[in-house]
């Protein structure tokens, strides 16, 4: 299917592209030009039911297939993703706006989760105890849950779905993906490649849509588990509604990631790292650094180093050679970000670099905001309290490492935090005392590799388990313990008392 020429995207149900039942459609826009690329169906409850029925029908045979067979299909899928990586990156860049290099990097990070999932025969191994009582053995299993759903954000249309479905299907589940309606085409390409890799029909399904589709997923009795990544208010709603309806839910929310720079840090290295972490992907990363915390007398030098580098960032369409930062996702997102910059000025922060009037020749209708830098930000200001999710870096000045840690620990978000220092003592103290899910030491965006788990604390994650790594395997399976004896006569029949194995 050549998706790029389609006027209206289909859904993917039961191993094939099908037209949606809904009559509601949304627009998919190229953020670099403002042009409408194609239309996306906004699924209704009937569409969700059709996907759930296909997944329910596929589940028993898929669950019964040996994990090694499932792993081999994923190995083929991994190779296909690698083969098509350049084209896939082009699609991500076209609908999202990020640069081609960045899009390719995000696909690589997703492929790493597939690679982790191909180890599923090993990852699913249980425990076995011989003779827990006389001639009684015990062992534990991890079994799939059934039909699982993933609801994902616009900012990583390839990687975030890949945090979820490779592990879910490797564990023997069927999966329904509801990608962001802003850049959903990548999900259909992954469905096609999964089919080409040999995945049985119905094991992976894609439904497009907005809150109506999400409400139908949360209400559907055949969907047993929901993984969500997106903003905090929606994450909270999904966790509360999904668990109320008896589902297992992990819901990752928004972020406000701080990077603390101590006076002993290598300033050039720290400033370079912060620029990439703040403005890469136009700041639309849940692990973007959005707050630089300058400790003590490093502040003036840090501001100058950041300003000097921020001015050199090349802004342009994602597919133009040399672009380091593309547009933001929609016109509404640009207006919201510009509104927050206005508010920062009103509330008295010092605007060091102003990106509100970014002008990209030939792309006047694109949704561009230039790199923006604030200094003298205080915690009560809107630009500190709210997740801006755009290319805006704010500096907060504090006197000590303790004050920096206190600032981070009292922020409602708790995804990631980083420290720049040459002191092992300070680093060890920071990594132990800071209350967030992911910590970087001289690493600005500490996104754990696929074989570790990814997730935040407080308002950055609702639920108990993080995504991918072993938490992913735990989330998509449930435990079972078997206690067995095989007597060859009736002499060992259980009595009426509480059995003990002594
Ligand atoms: P979003 O919350 O608007 O949308 C996420 C998903 O929820 C989409 O599929 C969307 O269709 C659906 N949705 C939106 N509004 C809804 C509603 N009212 N009811 C039900 N469903 C709804 O998020 P976004 O703008 O696509 O993505 C950006 C956000 O995602 C940021 O807050 C960012 O921090 C967060 N994010 C977090 C992580 C993480 O790992 N914690 C990773 C990536 C993005």
Coordinates of C-alpha atoms and ligand atoms in Angstrom, one line a residue:
X1 CA 0.0 0.0 0.0
X2 CA 1.5 3.4 -0.9
X3 CA 0.3 5.3 2.1
X4 CA 1.7 8.6 1.0
X5 CA -0.8 8.8 -1.9
X6 CA -3.8 8.0 0.2
X7 CA -6.4 10.7 0.8
X8 CA -7.9 8.7 3.7
X9 CA -6.0 6.3 5.9
X10 CA -7.6 2.9 6.6
X11 CA -7.6 1.1 9.9
X12 CA -5.6 -2.2 10.2
X13 CA -7.8 -5.0 11.5
X14 CA -7.3 -8.8 11.2
X15 CA -4.2 -8.5 9.1
X16 CA -5.4 -6.1 6.5
X17 CA -6.3 -2.5 5.8
X18 CA -10.0 -1.8 6.2
X19 CA -12.1 1.3 5.8
X20 CA -13.3 2.8 9.1
X21 CA -16.9 2.6 10.2
X22 CA -16.8 6.1 11.6
X23 CA -17.7 9.1 9.5
X24 CA -15.5 11.5 11.5
X25 CA -12.1 12.4 10.0
X26 CA -9.2 14.6 11.1
X27 CA -6.4 16.2 9.2
X28 CA -2.8 15.2 9.1
X29 CA -0.6 18.2 8.5
X30 CA 3.0 18.6 7.4
X31 CA 4.2 20.9 10.2
X32 CA 7.0 22.4 8.1
X33 CA 4.7 23.7 5.4
X34 CA 1.2 23.7 7.0
X35 CA -0.1 21.6 4.1
X36 CA -2.7 18.9 4.8
X37 CA -1.2 15.6 3.8
X38 CA -4.0 13.2 4.3
X39 CA -7.0 12.5 6.5
X40 CA -7.3 10.1 9.4
X41 CA -10.4 8.4 10.6
X42 CA -11.4 9.0 14.2
X43 CA -12.7 5.6 15.2
X44 CA -16.0 5.0 17.0
X45 CA -17.0 2.2 19.3
X46 CA -17.9 -0.1 16.4
X47 CA -14.4 0.3 15.0
X48 CA -12.9 -0.6 18.4
X49 CA -15.2 -3.6 18.7
X50 CA -14.1 -4.8 15.3
X51 CA -10.4 -4.6 16.3
X52 CA -11.1 -6.3 19.6
X53 CA -13.0 -9.2 17.9
X54 CA -10.1 -9.7 15.5
X55 CA -7.6 -9.7 18.4
X56 CA -9.8 -12.0 20.6
X57 CA -10.0 -14.5 17.6
X58 CA -6.2 -14.4 17.1
X59 CA -5.2 -14.8 20.7
X60 CA -5.6 -18.5 21.4
X61 CA -3.4 -19.8 18.6
X62 CA -0.9 -17.0 19.1
X63 CA -0.7 -17.8 22.8
X64 CA -0.2 -21.5 22.0
X65 CA 2.7 -20.8 19.6
X66 CA 6.1 -21.5 21.1
X67 CA 7.9 -18.3 22.3
X68 CA 10.8 -19.2 20.0
X69 CA 8.5 -19.1 17.0
X70 CA 7.2 -15.7 18.1
X71 CA 10.7 -14.5 18.6
X72 CA 11.7 -15.5 15.0
X73 CA 8.8 -13.5 13.6
X74 CA 10.1 -10.5 15.6
X75 CA 13.6 -11.1 14.3
X76 CA 12.3 -10.9 10.7
X77 CA 10.3 -7.8 11.7
X78 CA 13.5 -6.2 13.1
X79 CA 15.3 -6.8 9.9
X80 CA 12.5 -5.3 7.8
X81 CA 12.5 -2.2 10.1
X82 CA 16.3 -1.9 9.6
X83 CA 16.0 -2.4 5.8
X84 CA 13.3 0.3 5.5
X85 CA 14.7 2.7 8.1
X86 CA 15.4 5.6 5.8
X87 CA 11.9 5.6 4.3
X88 CA 10.3 5.2 7.6
X89 CA 12.3 8.1 9.0
X90 CA 11.1 10.2 6.1
X91 CA 7.5 9.4 7.0
X92 CA 8.1 10.3 10.6
X93 CA 9.8 13.5 9.7
X94 CA 7.1 14.4 7.2
X95 CA 4.2 14.1 9.7
X96 CA 6.0 15.0 12.9
X97 CA 8.5 17.7 11.7
X98 CA 11.7 16.4 13.4
X99 CA 14.9 16.1 11.4
X100 CA 15.7 13.0 9.4
X101 CA 18.7 12.1 11.5
X102 CA 16.6 12.5 14.7
X103 CA 13.8 10.4 13.2
X104 CA 16.2 7.7 12.2
X105 CA 17.7 7.7 15.7
X106 CA 14.2 7.3 17.3
X107 CA 13.5 4.3 15.0
X108 CA 16.8 2.7 16.1
X109 CA 15.8 3.1 19.7
X110 CA 12.6 1.3 18.9
X111 CA 14.4 -1.4 17.1
X112 CA 16.4 -2.0 20.2
X113 CA 13.1 -3.0 22.0
X114 CA 12.4 -5.5 19.3
X115 CA 15.9 -6.9 19.8
X116 CA 15.2 -7.2 23.5
X117 CA 11.8 -8.9 22.8
X118 CA 13.5 -11.5 20.6
X119 CA 15.0 -12.9 23.8
X120 CA 11.5 -13.9 25.0
X121 CA 12.1 -17.6 25.4
X122 CA 14.7 -16.7 28.0
X123 CA 12.8 -13.8 29.5
X124 CA 9.7 -16.0 30.1
X125 CA 11.6 -18.7 32.0
X126 CA 10.0 -19.4 35.4
X127 CA 11.3 -20.9 38.6
X128 CA 11.3 -24.6 39.6
X129 CA 11.7 -26.1 43.1
X130 CA 12.1 -29.9 43.4
X131 CA 10.5 -31.6 46.4
X132 CA 9.0 -28.6 48.2
X133 CA 7.3 -31.3 50.2
X134 CA 7.6 -35.1 50.0
X135 CA 7.3 -35.9 46.3
X136 CA 5.8 -32.5 45.6
X137 CA 7.3 -30.0 43.1
X138 CA 6.5 -26.3 42.6
X139 CA 7.1 -24.1 39.6
X140 CA 6.1 -20.7 38.3
X141 CA 4.9 -19.5 34.9
X142 CA 4.3 -16.2 33.3
X143 CA 1.3 -16.3 31.0
X144 CA 0.0 -13.6 28.5
X145 CA -3.0 -11.5 29.6
X146 CA -5.1 -11.6 26.3
X147 CA -5.8 -8.5 24.3
X148 CA -3.7 -5.5 25.2
X149 CA -4.0 -1.9 23.9
X150 CA -1.5 0.9 23.5
X151 CA -2.4 4.6 23.2
X152 CA 0.5 6.7 22.1
X153 CA 1.6 10.4 21.8
X154 CA 2.5 12.4 18.7
X155 CA 6.2 13.0 19.6
X156 CA 7.6 9.5 18.9
X157 CA 5.3 7.9 16.3
X158 CA 7.6 4.9 15.8
X159 CA 9.6 4.5 19.1
X160 CA 6.8 4.8 21.7
X161 CA 4.6 2.2 20.1
X162 CA 7.7 0.0 19.9
X163 CA 8.2 0.4 23.6
X164 CA 5.0 -1.6 23.9
X165 CA 3.9 -4.0 21.1
X166 CA 7.1 -6.0 20.5
X167 CA 7.1 -7.1 24.1
X168 CA 3.3 -7.6 24.4
X169 CA 3.2 -9.8 21.3
X170 CA 6.4 -11.7 22.2
X171 CA 4.7 -12.6 25.5
X172 CA 1.8 -14.1 23.5
X173 CA -0.8 -11.3 23.7
X174 CA -2.8 -9.8 20.8
X175 CA -2.4 -6.0 20.5
X176 CA -4.5 -3.0 19.5
X177 CA -2.5 0.2 18.8
X178 CA -4.2 3.6 18.9
X179 CA -1.5 6.0 17.7
X180 CA -1.6 9.7 17.9
X181 CA -4.1 11.1 15.3
X182 CA -1.4 13.8 14.4
X183 CA 1.1 11.4 12.9
X184 CA -0.6 7.9 12.6
X185 CA 0.7 6.7 9.2
X186 CA 3.9 5.1 10.7
X187 CA 1.7 2.6 12.6
X188 CA 0.2 1.3 9.4
X189 CA 3.6 0.8 7.9
X190 CA 4.7 -1.2 11.0
X191 CA 1.5 -3.3 10.6
X192 CA 2.4 -4.1 7.0
X193 CA 5.9 -5.0 8.0
X194 CA 4.7 -7.3 10.8
X195 CA 2.5 -9.1 8.3
X196 CA 5.4 -9.4 5.9
X197 CA 7.5 -10.9 8.8
X198 CA 4.9 -13.6 9.2
X199 CA 2.8 -12.3 12.1
X200 CA -0.6 -14.1 12.1
X201 CA -3.6 -12.0 11.2
X202 CA -5.3 -10.2 14.1
X203 CA -2.3 -10.3 16.5
X204 CA -1.5 -6.7 15.7
X205 CA -4.3 -4.2 14.9
X206 CA -4.3 -0.4 14.4
X207 CA -7.2 1.9 15.1
X208 CA -6.9 5.6 14.7
X209 CA -8.8 8.2 16.6
X210 CA -9.1 10.7 19.4
X211 CA -10.8 10.6 22.8
X212 CA -13.9 8.8 21.5
X213 CA -11.7 5.8 20.4
X214 CA -9.9 6.0 23.8
X215 CA -13.1 5.9 25.7
X216 CA -14.3 2.9 23.7
X217 CA -11.0 1.1 24.5
X218 CA -11.3 1.8 28.2
X219 CA -14.8 0.5 28.2
X220 CA -14.3 -2.6 26.1
X221 CA -14.5 -5.8 28.3
X222 CA -12.3 -7.8 26.0
X223 CA -9.3 -5.4 26.4
X224 CA -7.5 -6.5 29.5
X225 CA -4.5 -4.2 29.7
X226 CA -3.8 -0.6 28.5
X227 CA -0.4 1.0 28.1
X228 CA -0.5 4.8 27.7
X229 CA 2.1 7.5 27.0
X230 CA 1.0 11.1 26.7
X231 CA 0.2 14.2 28.8
X232 CA -0.4 14.0 32.5
X233 CA -4.2 14.9 32.6
X234 CA -4.9 12.2 30.0
X235 CA -2.6 9.7 31.7
X236 CA -4.4 10.3 35.0
X237 CA -7.9 9.8 33.4
X238 CA -6.8 6.7 31.6
X239 CA -5.3 5.2 34.7
X240 CA -8.4 6.0 36.8
X241 CA -10.9 4.9 34.2
X242 CA -9.0 1.8 33.1
X243 CA -8.4 0.4 36.6
X244 CA -12.0 1.2 37.6
X245 CA -13.0 -1.0 34.7
X246 CA -10.8 -3.8 35.9
X247 CA -7.9 -3.4 33.5
X248 CA -4.2 -3.5 34.2
X249 CA -2.9 0.0 33.3
X250 CA 0.4 1.8 33.0
X251 CA 0.1 5.4 32.1
X252 CA 3.1 7.6 31.5
X253 CA 2.6 11.4 31.7
X254 CA 4.3 14.6 31.1
X255 CA 7.6 15.9 32.3
X256 CA 9.7 18.9 33.4
X257 CA 13.2 17.6 33.4
X258 CA 15.9 19.6 35.3
X259 CA 19.6 19.5 34.6
X260 CA 21.8 20.8 37.4
X261 CA 25.1 22.4 36.6
X262 CA 27.6 22.6 39.5
X263 CA 30.5 25.2 39.5
X264 CA 33.1 22.4 39.0
X265 CA 31.4 21.1 35.8
X266 CA 33.1 21.2 32.4
X267 CA 31.1 24.2 31.2
X268 CA 31.6 23.8 27.5
X269 CA 30.6 20.2 27.6
X270 CA 27.5 20.9 29.8
X271 CA 26.3 23.8 27.7
X272 CA 26.7 21.7 24.5
X273 CA 24.8 18.8 26.1
X274 CA 22.0 21.1 27.3
X275 CA 21.5 22.7 23.9
X276 CA 20.9 19.3 22.2
X277 CA 18.7 18.2 25.1
X278 CA 16.6 21.3 25.2
X279 CA 16.2 22.1 21.5
X280 CA 16.5 18.7 19.8
X281 CA 13.2 17.7 18.3
X282 CA 12.0 21.3 19.0
X283 CA 11.8 20.3 22.7
X284 CA 9.0 17.9 22.0
X285 CA 10.6 15.0 24.0
X286 CA 9.4 13.7 27.3
X287 CA 13.1 13.6 28.3
X288 CA 14.0 17.0 27.0
X289 CA 15.8 19.2 29.4
X290 CA 13.5 22.2 30.0
X291 CA 15.0 23.6 33.2
X292 CA 18.8 24.4 33.6
X293 CA 19.5 24.8 37.3
X294 CA 22.7 26.8 37.8
X295 CA 24.3 26.4 41.2
X296 CA 26.3 29.2 42.8
X297 CA 28.7 31.3 40.7
X298 CA 28.4 29.2 37.5
X299 CA 25.2 31.0 36.5
X300 CA 26.4 34.0 34.5
X301 CA 29.0 31.9 32.6
X302 CA 26.4 29.2 31.9
X303 CA 23.9 31.7 30.6
X304 CA 26.5 33.1 28.2
X305 CA 27.6 29.7 27.0
X306 CA 24.0 28.6 26.4
X307 CA 23.0 31.8 24.7
X308 CA 26.0 31.6 22.4
X309 CA 25.2 28.1 21.3
X310 CA 21.4 28.6 21.1
X311 CA 21.9 31.4 18.6
X312 CA 23.8 29.0 16.3
X313 CA 21.0 26.3 16.2
X314 CA 19.9 25.9 12.6
X315 CA 16.1 25.9 12.4
X316 CA 14.5 24.5 9.2
X317 CA 12.3 21.8 7.7
X318 CA 13.2 18.3 9.0
X319 CA 14.2 17.1 5.5
X320 CA 16.6 19.9 4.7
X321 CA 20.3 19.0 5.0
X322 CA 21.8 20.9 7.9
X323 CA 18.5 21.5 9.8
X324 CA 19.1 20.8 13.5
X325 CA 15.6 21.7 14.7
X326 CA 12.3 21.4 12.9
X327 CA 8.9 22.9 13.5
X328 CA 6.5 22.1 16.4
X329 CA 3.6 19.8 15.7
X330 CA 0.6 22.1 15.1
X331 CA -0.3 25.7 14.7
X332 CA -2.1 25.4 18.1
X333 CA 1.0 24.1 19.7
X334 CA 3.0 27.0 18.3
X335 CA 0.4 29.5 19.6
X336 CA 0.4 27.8 23.1
X337 CA 4.2 27.9 23.3
X338 CA 4.4 31.6 22.1
X339 CA 1.7 32.4 24.7
X340 CA 3.8 30.8 27.5
X341 CA 6.8 32.8 26.4
X342 CA 4.7 36.0 26.5
X343 CA 3.6 35.0 30.1
X344 CA 7.3 34.4 31.1
X345 CA 8.1 38.0 30.0
X346 CA 5.0 39.4 31.8
X347 CA 5.9 37.5 35.0
X348 CA 9.4 39.0 35.1
X349 CA 11.8 36.3 33.8
X350 CA 14.7 37.6 31.7
X351 CA 14.2 36.7 28.0
X352 CA 17.8 36.1 26.8
X353 CA 16.8 34.7 23.4
X354 CA 13.4 35.1 21.8
X355 CA 12.2 32.5 19.4
X356 CA 8.7 33.9 18.9
X357 CA 9.4 35.4 15.5
X358 CA 11.2 32.6 13.8
X359 CA 11.1 33.1 10.1
X360 CA 12.1 30.3 7.7
X361 CA 12.2 31.5 4.1
X362 CA 9.9 29.5 1.9
X363 CA 8.2 28.0 4.9
X364 CA 6.1 30.9 6.1
X365 CA 3.1 28.6 6.7
X366 CA 5.1 26.2 8.8
X367 CA 4.8 25.9 12.6
X368 CA 8.2 27.2 13.7
X369 CA 9.3 28.5 17.0
X370 CA 13.0 29.4 17.4
X371 CA 15.2 28.4 20.3
X372 CA 14.2 30.4 23.4
X373 CA 16.2 31.0 26.6
X374 CA 15.0 32.5 29.8
X375 CA 17.1 33.4 32.9
X376 CA 16.1 34.4 36.4
X377 CA 13.0 32.1 36.3
X378 CA 11.3 31.5 39.7
X379 CA 9.3 28.4 40.6
X380 CA 6.0 30.2 40.9
X381 CA 6.1 31.4 37.3
X382 CA 4.0 29.6 34.6
X383 CA 7.1 28.8 32.5
X384 CA 8.4 26.8 35.4
X385 CA 5.2 25.2 36.6
X386 CA 3.8 24.1 33.2
X387 CA 5.2 21.6 30.7
X388 CA 6.0 23.9 27.7
X389 CA 6.8 21.0 25.3
X390 CA 8.6 23.3 22.9
X391 CA 12.1 24.8 22.3
X392 CA 12.2 26.8 25.5
X393 CA 14.9 26.4 28.0
X394 CA 14.6 28.2 31.3
X395 CA 17.3 28.9 33.9
X396 CA 16.8 28.8 37.6
X397 CA 19.6 30.1 39.9
X398 CA 20.1 28.3 43.3
X399 CA 22.9 28.5 45.9
X400 CA 23.7 24.8 46.6
X401 CA 23.3 21.2 45.4
X402 CA 20.8 20.7 48.3
X403 CA 18.6 23.5 47.0
X404 CA 18.8 22.1 43.5
X405 CA 17.7 18.6 44.8
X406 CA 14.9 20.2 46.8
X407 CA 13.6 22.0 43.7
X408 CA 13.5 18.8 41.7
X409 CA 11.9 16.8 44.5
X410 CA 9.1 19.3 45.0
X411 CA 8.2 19.5 41.3
X412 CA 5.0 17.6 40.5
X413 CA 6.7 15.9 37.5
X414 CA 9.4 13.4 38.1
X415 CA 10.5 11.8 34.8
X416 CA 14.3 12.5 34.5
X417 CA 17.0 14.7 36.0
X418 CA 20.6 15.2 35.2
X419 CA 23.7 16.5 37.0
X420 CA 26.8 18.0 35.4
X421 CA 29.9 17.8 37.7
X422 CA 33.4 16.5 38.1
X423 CA 32.8 15.4 41.7
X424 CA 32.0 11.7 42.3
X425 CA 30.8 12.6 45.8
X426 CA 28.3 15.1 44.5
X427 CA 27.2 12.7 41.7
X428 CA 26.6 9.8 44.1
X429 CA 24.7 12.1 46.5
X430 CA 22.5 13.4 43.6
X431 CA 21.7 9.9 42.3
X432 CA 20.7 8.7 45.7
X433 CA 18.7 11.7 46.9
X434 CA 16.9 12.9 43.8
X435 CA 13.3 11.6 43.5
X436 CA 12.7 10.9 39.8
X437 CA 12.6 7.8 37.7
X438 CA 15.6 8.3 35.4
X439 CA 18.9 10.0 36.4
X440 CA 21.8 11.2 34.2
X441 CA 25.3 11.9 35.5
X442 CA 27.0 14.1 32.8
X443 CA 24.3 12.6 30.5
X444 CA 21.5 15.1 29.7
X445 CA 18.8 12.7 28.4
X446 CA 19.2 9.5 30.4
X447 CA 16.8 7.4 28.4
X448 CA 17.4 3.8 29.6
X449 CA 18.3 1.2 27.0
X450 CA 15.7 -1.3 25.9
X451 CA 16.9 -3.9 28.5
X452 CA 16.3 -1.5 31.3
X453 CA 12.9 0.0 32.0
X454 CA 11.7 3.5 31.2
X455 CA 9.4 5.5 33.5
X456 CA 9.0 8.4 35.9
X457 CA 7.6 9.0 39.3
X458 CA 4.8 11.2 40.7
X459 CA 2.8 12.9 37.9
X460 CA 5.0 11.4 35.2
X461 CA 3.7 7.8 35.7
X462 CA 0.5 6.3 37.0
X463 CA 0.7 2.6 37.7
X464 CA 3.3 0.3 39.2
X465 CA 5.5 -0.9 36.3
X466 CA 7.6 1.1 33.8
X467 CA 7.8 0.3 30.1
X468 CA 10.1 -2.1 28.3
X469 CA 12.9 -4.1 30.0
X470 CA 11.8 -6.6 32.5
X471 CA 9.0 -4.3 33.7
X472 CA 7.5 -4.7 30.2
X473 CA 7.6 -8.5 30.4
X474 CA 5.9 -8.3 33.9
X475 CA 3.3 -5.9 32.7
X476 CA 2.3 -8.0 29.7
X477 CA 2.1 -11.3 31.6
X478 CA 0.6 -12.6 34.8
X479 CA 2.2 -15.0 37.2
X480 CA 1.0 -18.5 38.0
X481 CA 2.5 -20.9 40.5
X482 CA 1.8 -24.7 40.1
X483 CA 2.3 -27.2 43.0
X484 CA 2.2 -30.8 41.7
X485 CA 2.5 -34.3 43.0
X486 CA 2.2 -37.6 41.1
X487 CA 1.4 -40.3 43.7
X488 CA 1.4 -43.9 42.3
X489 CA -1.1 -45.1 44.9
X490 CA -3.7 -43.4 47.2
X491 CA -1.4 -43.3 50.2
X492 CA -0.6 -39.6 50.0
X493 CA -4.2 -38.3 49.8
X494 CA -4.6 -34.8 51.4
X495 CA -6.3 -34.8 54.8
X496 CA -8.6 -32.1 56.3
X497 CA -5.9 -30.1 58.0
X498 CA -4.0 -27.1 56.4
X499 CA -1.4 -28.8 54.2
X500 CA 2.2 -28.3 55.3
X501 CA 5.1 -29.7 53.5
X502 CA 7.4 -30.4 56.4
Ligands
LIG1 P1 -1.8 13.7 24.6 O1 -2.0 13.4 26.0 O2 -2.5 14.9 24.0 O3 -2.2 12.5 23.6 C1 -1.7 11.2 23.8 C2 -2.8 10.2 23.3 O4 -4.0 10.4 24.1 C3 -3.1 10.4 21.9 O5 -3.2 9.1 21.3 C4 -4.4 11.1 21.9 O6 -5.2 10.8 20.8 C5 -5.0 10.7 23.2 N1 -5.8 11.7 23.8 C6 -5.6 13.1 23.8 N2 -6.6 13.7 24.5 C7 -7.3 12.8 25.0 C8 -8.5 12.9 25.9 N3 -9.0 14.0 26.3 N4 -9.1 11.7 26.3 C9 -8.6 10.5 25.8 N5 -7.5 10.4 25.0 C10 -6.9 11.5 24.6 O7 -0.2 13.9 24.3 P2 0.5 14.4 23.0 O8 0.3 15.8 22.9 O9 0.3 13.5 21.9 O10 2.0 14.1 23.5 C11 2.8 15.0 24.3 C12 2.7 14.6 25.7 O11 3.2 13.3 25.9 C13 3.7 15.5 26.6 O12 3.0 15.8 27.8 C14 4.9 14.5 26.8 O13 5.6 14.8 28.0 C15 4.2 13.2 26.9 N6 5.1 12.1 26.7 C16 5.5 11.4 27.8 C17 6.4 10.4 27.7 C18 6.8 9.6 28.8 O14 7.6 8.6 28.6 N7 6.5 9.9 30.1 C19 6.9 10.1 26.4 C20 6.4 10.8 25.3 C21 5.5 11.8 25.5

